[in-house]
Coordinates of C-alpha atoms and ligand atoms in Angstrom, one line a residue:
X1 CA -25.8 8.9 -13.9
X2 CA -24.2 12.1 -12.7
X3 CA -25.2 13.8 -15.7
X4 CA -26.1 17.2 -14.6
X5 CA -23.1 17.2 -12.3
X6 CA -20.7 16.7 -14.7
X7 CA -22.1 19.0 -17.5
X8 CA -22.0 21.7 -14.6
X9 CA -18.6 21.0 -13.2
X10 CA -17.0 20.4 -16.8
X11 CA -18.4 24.1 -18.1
X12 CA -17.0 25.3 -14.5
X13 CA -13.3 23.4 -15.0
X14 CA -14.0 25.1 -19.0
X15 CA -13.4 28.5 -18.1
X16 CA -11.1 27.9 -15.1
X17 CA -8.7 26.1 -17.9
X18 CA -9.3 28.9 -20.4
X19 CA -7.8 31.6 -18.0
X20 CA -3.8 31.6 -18.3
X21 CA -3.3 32.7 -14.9
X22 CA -5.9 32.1 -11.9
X23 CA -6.1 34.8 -9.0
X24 CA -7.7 33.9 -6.0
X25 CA -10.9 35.8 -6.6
X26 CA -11.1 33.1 -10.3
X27 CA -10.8 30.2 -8.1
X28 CA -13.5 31.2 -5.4
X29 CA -15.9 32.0 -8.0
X30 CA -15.3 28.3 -9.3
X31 CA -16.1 27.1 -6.5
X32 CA -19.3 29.0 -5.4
X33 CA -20.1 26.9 -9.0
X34 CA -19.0 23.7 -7.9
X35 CA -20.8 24.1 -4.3
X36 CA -24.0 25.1 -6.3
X37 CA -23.4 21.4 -8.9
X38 CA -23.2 19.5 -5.5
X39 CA -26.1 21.2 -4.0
X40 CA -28.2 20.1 -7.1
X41 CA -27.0 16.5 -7.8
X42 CA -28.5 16.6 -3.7
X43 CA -25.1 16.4 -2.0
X44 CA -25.9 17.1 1.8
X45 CA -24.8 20.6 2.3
X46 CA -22.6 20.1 5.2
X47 CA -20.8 17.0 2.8
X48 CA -21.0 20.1 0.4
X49 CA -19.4 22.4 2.6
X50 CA -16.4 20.7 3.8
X51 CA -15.5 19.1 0.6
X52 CA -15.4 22.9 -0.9
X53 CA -13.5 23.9 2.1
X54 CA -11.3 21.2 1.5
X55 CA -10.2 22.3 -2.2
X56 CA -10.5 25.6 -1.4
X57 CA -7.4 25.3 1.4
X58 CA -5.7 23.3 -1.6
X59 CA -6.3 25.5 -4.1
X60 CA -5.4 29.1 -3.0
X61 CA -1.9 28.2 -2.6
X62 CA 0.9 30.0 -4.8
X63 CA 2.1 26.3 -6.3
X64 CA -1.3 25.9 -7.6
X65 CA -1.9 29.6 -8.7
X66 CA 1.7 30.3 -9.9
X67 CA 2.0 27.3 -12.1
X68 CA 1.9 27.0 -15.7
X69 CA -1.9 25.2 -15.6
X70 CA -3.6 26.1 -12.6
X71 CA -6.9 25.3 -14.2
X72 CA -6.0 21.7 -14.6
X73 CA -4.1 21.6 -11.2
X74 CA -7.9 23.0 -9.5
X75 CA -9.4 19.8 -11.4
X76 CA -7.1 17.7 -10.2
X77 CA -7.8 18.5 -6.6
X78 CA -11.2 18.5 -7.6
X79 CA -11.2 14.6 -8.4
X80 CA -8.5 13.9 -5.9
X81 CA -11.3 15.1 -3.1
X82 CA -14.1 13.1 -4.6
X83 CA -11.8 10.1 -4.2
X84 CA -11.3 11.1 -1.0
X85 CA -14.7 11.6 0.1
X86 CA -16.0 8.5 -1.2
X87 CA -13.1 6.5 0.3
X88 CA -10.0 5.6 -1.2
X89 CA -9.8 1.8 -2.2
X90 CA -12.3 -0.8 -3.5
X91 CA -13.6 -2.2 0.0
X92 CA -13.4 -6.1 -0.6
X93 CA -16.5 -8.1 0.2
X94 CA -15.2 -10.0 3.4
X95 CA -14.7 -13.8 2.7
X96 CA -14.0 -15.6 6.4
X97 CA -11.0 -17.5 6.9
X98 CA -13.3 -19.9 8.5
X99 CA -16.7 -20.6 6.5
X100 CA -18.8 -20.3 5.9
X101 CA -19.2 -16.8 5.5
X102 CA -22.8 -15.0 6.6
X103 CA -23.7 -12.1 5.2
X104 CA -27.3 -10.0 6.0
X105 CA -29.0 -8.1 3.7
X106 CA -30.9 -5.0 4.4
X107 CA -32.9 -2.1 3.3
X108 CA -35.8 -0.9 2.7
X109 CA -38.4 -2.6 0.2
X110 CA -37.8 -2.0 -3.4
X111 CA -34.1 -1.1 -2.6
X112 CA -32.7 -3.7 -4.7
X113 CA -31.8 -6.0 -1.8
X114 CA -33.4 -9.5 -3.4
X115 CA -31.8 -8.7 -6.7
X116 CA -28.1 -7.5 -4.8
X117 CA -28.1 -10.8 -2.8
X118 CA -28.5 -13.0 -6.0
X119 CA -25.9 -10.5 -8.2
X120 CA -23.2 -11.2 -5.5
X121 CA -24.1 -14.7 -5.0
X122 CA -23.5 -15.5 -8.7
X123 CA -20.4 -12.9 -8.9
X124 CA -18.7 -15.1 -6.4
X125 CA -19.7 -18.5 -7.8
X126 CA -16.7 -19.1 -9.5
X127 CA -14.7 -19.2 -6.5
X128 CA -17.5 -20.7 -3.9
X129 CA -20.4 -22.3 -3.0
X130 CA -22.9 -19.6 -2.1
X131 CA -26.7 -20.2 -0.8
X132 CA -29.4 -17.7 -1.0
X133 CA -31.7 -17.3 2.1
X134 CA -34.8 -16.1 2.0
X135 CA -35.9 -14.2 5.2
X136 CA -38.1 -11.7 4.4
X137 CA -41.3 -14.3 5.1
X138 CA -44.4 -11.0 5.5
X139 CA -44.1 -11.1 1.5
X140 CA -44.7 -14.5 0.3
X141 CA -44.1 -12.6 -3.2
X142 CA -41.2 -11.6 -1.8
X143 CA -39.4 -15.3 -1.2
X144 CA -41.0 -16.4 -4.7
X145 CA -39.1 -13.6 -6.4
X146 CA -35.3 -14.7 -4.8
X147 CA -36.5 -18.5 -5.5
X148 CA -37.3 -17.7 -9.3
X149 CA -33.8 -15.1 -9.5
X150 CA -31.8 -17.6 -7.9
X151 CA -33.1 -20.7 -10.2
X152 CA -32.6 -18.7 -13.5
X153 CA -29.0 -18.0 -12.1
X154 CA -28.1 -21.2 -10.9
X155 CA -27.6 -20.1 -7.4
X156 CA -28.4 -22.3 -4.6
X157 CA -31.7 -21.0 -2.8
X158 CA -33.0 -22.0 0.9
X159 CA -36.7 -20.9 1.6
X160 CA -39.3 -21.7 4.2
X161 CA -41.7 -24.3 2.7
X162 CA -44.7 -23.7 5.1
X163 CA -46.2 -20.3 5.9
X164 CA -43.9 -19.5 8.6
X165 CA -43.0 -15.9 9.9
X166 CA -40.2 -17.0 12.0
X167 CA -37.5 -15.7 10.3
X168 CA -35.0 -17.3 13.6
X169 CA -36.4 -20.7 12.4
X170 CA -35.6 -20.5 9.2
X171 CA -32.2 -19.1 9.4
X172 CA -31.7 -22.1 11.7
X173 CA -32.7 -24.3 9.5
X174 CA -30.8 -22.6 6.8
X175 CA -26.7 -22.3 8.6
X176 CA -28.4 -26.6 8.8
X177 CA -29.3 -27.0 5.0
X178 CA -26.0 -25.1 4.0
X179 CA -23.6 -27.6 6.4
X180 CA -25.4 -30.4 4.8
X181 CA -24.8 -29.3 1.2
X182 CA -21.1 -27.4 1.8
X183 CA -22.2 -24.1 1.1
X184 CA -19.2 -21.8 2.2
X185 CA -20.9 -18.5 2.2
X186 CA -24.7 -17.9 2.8
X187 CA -26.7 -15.1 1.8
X188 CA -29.8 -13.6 3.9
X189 CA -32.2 -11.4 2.1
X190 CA -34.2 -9.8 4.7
X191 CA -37.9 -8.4 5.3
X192 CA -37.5 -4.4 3.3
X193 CA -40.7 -1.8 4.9
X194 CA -41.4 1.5 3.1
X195 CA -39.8 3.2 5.6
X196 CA -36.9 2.5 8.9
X197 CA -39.4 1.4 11.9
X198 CA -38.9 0.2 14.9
X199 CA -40.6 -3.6 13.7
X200 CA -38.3 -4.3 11.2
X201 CA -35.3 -3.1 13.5
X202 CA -36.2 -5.5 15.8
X203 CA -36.3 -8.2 13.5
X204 CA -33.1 -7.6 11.9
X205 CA -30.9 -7.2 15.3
X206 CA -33.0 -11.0 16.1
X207 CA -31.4 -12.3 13.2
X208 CA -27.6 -10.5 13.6
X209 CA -27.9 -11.9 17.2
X210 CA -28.5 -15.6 15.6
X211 CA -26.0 -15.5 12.6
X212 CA -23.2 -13.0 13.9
X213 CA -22.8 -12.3 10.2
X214 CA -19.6 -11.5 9.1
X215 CA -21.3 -9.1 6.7
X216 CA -24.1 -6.8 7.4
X217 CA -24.4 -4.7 3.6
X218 CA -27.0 -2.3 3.0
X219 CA -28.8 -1.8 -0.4
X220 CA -29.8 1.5 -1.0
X221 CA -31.3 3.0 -4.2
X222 CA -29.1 6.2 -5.4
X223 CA -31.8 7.7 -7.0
X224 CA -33.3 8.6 -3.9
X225 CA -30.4 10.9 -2.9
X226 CA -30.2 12.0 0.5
X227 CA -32.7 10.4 1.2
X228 CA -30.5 7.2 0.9
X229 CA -27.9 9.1 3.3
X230 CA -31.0 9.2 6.1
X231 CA -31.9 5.6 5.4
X232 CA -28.0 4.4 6.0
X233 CA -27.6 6.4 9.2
X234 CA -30.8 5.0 10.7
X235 CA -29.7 1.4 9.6
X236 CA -26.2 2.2 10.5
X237 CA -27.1 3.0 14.4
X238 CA -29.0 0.4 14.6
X239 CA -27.3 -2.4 13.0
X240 CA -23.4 -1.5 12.8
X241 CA -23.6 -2.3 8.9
X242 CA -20.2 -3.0 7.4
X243 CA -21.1 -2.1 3.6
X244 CA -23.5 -0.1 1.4
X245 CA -24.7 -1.8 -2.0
X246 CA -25.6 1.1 -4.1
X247 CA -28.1 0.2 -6.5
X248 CA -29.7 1.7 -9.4
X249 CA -26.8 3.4 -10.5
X250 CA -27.5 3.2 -14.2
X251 CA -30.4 5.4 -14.1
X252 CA -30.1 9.2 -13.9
X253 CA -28.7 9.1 -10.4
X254 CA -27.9 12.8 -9.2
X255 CA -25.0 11.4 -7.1
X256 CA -26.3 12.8 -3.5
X257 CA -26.1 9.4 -2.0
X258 CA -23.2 8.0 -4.0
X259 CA -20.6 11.5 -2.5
X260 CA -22.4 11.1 0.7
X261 CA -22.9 8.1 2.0
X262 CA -19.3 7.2 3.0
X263 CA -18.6 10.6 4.4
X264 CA -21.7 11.0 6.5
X265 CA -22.1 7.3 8.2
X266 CA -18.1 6.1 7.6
X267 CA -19.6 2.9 6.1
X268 CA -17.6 1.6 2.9
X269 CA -19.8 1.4 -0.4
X270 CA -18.9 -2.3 -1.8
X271 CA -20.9 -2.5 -4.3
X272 CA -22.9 -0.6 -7.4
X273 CA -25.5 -2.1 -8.7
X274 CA -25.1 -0.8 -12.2
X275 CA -28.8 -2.5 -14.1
X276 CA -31.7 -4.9 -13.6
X277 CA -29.5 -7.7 -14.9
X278 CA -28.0 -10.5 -12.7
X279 CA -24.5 -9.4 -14.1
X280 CA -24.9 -5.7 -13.1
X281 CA -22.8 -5.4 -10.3
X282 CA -19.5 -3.6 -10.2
X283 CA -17.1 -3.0 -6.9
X284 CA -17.6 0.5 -5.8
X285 CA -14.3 2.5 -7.2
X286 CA -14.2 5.5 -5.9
X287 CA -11.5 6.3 -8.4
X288 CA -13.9 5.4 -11.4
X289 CA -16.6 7.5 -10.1
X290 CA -14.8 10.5 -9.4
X291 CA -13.4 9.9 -12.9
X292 CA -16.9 9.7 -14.4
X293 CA -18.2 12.9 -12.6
X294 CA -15.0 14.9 -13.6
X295 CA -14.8 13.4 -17.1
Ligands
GDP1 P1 -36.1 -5.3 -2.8 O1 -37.6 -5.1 -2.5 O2 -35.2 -4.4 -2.0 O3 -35.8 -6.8 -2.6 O4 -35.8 -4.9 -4.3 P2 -35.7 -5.8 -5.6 O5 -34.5 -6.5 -5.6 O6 -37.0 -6.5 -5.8 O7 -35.6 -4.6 -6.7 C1 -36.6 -3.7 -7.0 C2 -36.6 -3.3 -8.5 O8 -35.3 -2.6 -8.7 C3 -36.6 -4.5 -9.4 O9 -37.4 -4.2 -10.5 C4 -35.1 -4.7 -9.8 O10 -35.0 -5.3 -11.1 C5 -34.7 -3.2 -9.8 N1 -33.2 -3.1 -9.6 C6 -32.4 -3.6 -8.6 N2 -31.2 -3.2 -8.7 C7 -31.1 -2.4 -9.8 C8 -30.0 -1.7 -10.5 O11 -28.9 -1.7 -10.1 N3 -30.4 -1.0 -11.6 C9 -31.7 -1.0 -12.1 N4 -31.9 -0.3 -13.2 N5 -32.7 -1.6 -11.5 C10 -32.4 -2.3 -10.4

């Protein structure tokens, strides 16, 4: 992932590092380079724009062009702005003081949202007692594929056993099923559409009404860019999310949604989904990614 970005930036940060001394003129045309990387690994422009203002204010100062390695102090605010922009510190997934914790997720179909709910489910099995819910009843297929997940991964699974499509009934039934058998933190994996419409919103705020989760994360596939950005603010309006699973990571991700997503909607990312295996989840580090983009 970021592969193109960081080739750009790293031939950018090249010549800025080869120059002994930096006037201001060097450091604007570095970053009419870096705005043009962003641009292409689909960074929304106005992310784009205030990011390069941002290290532009930092960088045309006399400290940074008077010292002995400007180029490496420019690269330094480069990454220290990526950090920035896609927040700080590793957001915590929220565990409640008072179980059992309920978490919702959402997205759109194909996101990775059955495969996210099982990763986190098994990453916190050590320390709990998670349940896996299926609620996305219009795709039989769909509750199949998180029974079949969460057998091979030894993670409790709740499903509908008739044909129902009352996803309030089930979820009932669930918070039941999960008192009954101590589960401390349950799971929803909702019903995904090809695209944000007004059904499935509908559906979703039906279900946060019932379970007043304590989590709401969104699953959204980083290859899809800014696209993914669009898809979080919708879900984000309508939903009040309080995370962002970024999945699909591993593949050759431009990085659009992975810069963006935080600064446009203000919604931590938790989680990166990092592969197709049940292990391949990471926390979100901001630190790490900026580190892998820089280099
Ligand atoms: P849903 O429709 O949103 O529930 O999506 P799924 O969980 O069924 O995932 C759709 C496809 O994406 C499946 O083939 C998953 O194996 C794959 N997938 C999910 N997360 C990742 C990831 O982080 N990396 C990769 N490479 N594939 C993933």
């Amino acid at each position: 992932m970021f592969e193109a970005l960081k080739e750009r930036l790293e031939s950018v940060f090249n010549t800025l590092k080869g120059k002994g001394k930096l006037s201001e003129e060097d450091v604007n045309a570095a970053l009419r380079e870096v705005r043009r990387a962003l641009l292409e690994a689909d960074v929304d422009y106005k992310v784009v724009k205030s990011l390069v203002d941002s290290i532009r204010g930092r960088c045309i100062g006399q400290e940074v062009l008077d010292s002995i390695t400007p180029g490496q102090q420019v690269v330094a605010i480069v990454y220290e702005e990526l950090v920035s922009l896609m927040g700080e510190d590793v957001v915590p997934f929220i565990i409640s003081s008072k179980p059992p914790t309920l978490c919702m997720m959402v997205g759109l179909q194909g996101s990775g949202k059955t495969t996210s709910a099982v990763k986190i489910a098994k990453r916190i099995q050590n320390a709990h007692n998670p349940l896996v819910v299926a609620c996305d009843l219009r795709r039989p297929a769909a509750i199949e594929q998180l029974k079949v997940l969460a057998q091979q991964s030894k993670v409790a699974f709740y499903g509908p056993s008739g044909g129902t499509q009352d996803v309030i009934k089930v979820a009932k039934e669930a918070l039941a099923y999960a008192e009954d058998h101590l589960n401390d933190v349950i799971i929803f994996d909702t019903a995904g559409r090809l695209h944000v419409d007004e059904d499935l919103m509908e559906e979703l705020s039906r279900l946060k009404d019932l379970v007043n989760p304590h989590e709401i994360l969104l699953v959204v596939d980083a290859m899809t860019g800014q696209e993914a950005v669009k898809v979080a603010t919708s879900f984000h309006e309508k939903l009040s999310l309080t995370g962002v699973v970024l999945s699909k990571l591993d593949g050759d991700a431009r990085g659009g949604a992975a810069l963006a997503i935080r600064a446009t909607t203000q919604v931590p990312i938790k989680f990166a989904g990092v592969g197709e295996g049940i292990d391949a989840i990471e926390l979100f580090d901001a630190k790490r990614m900026a580190q892998r983009i820089i280099g």
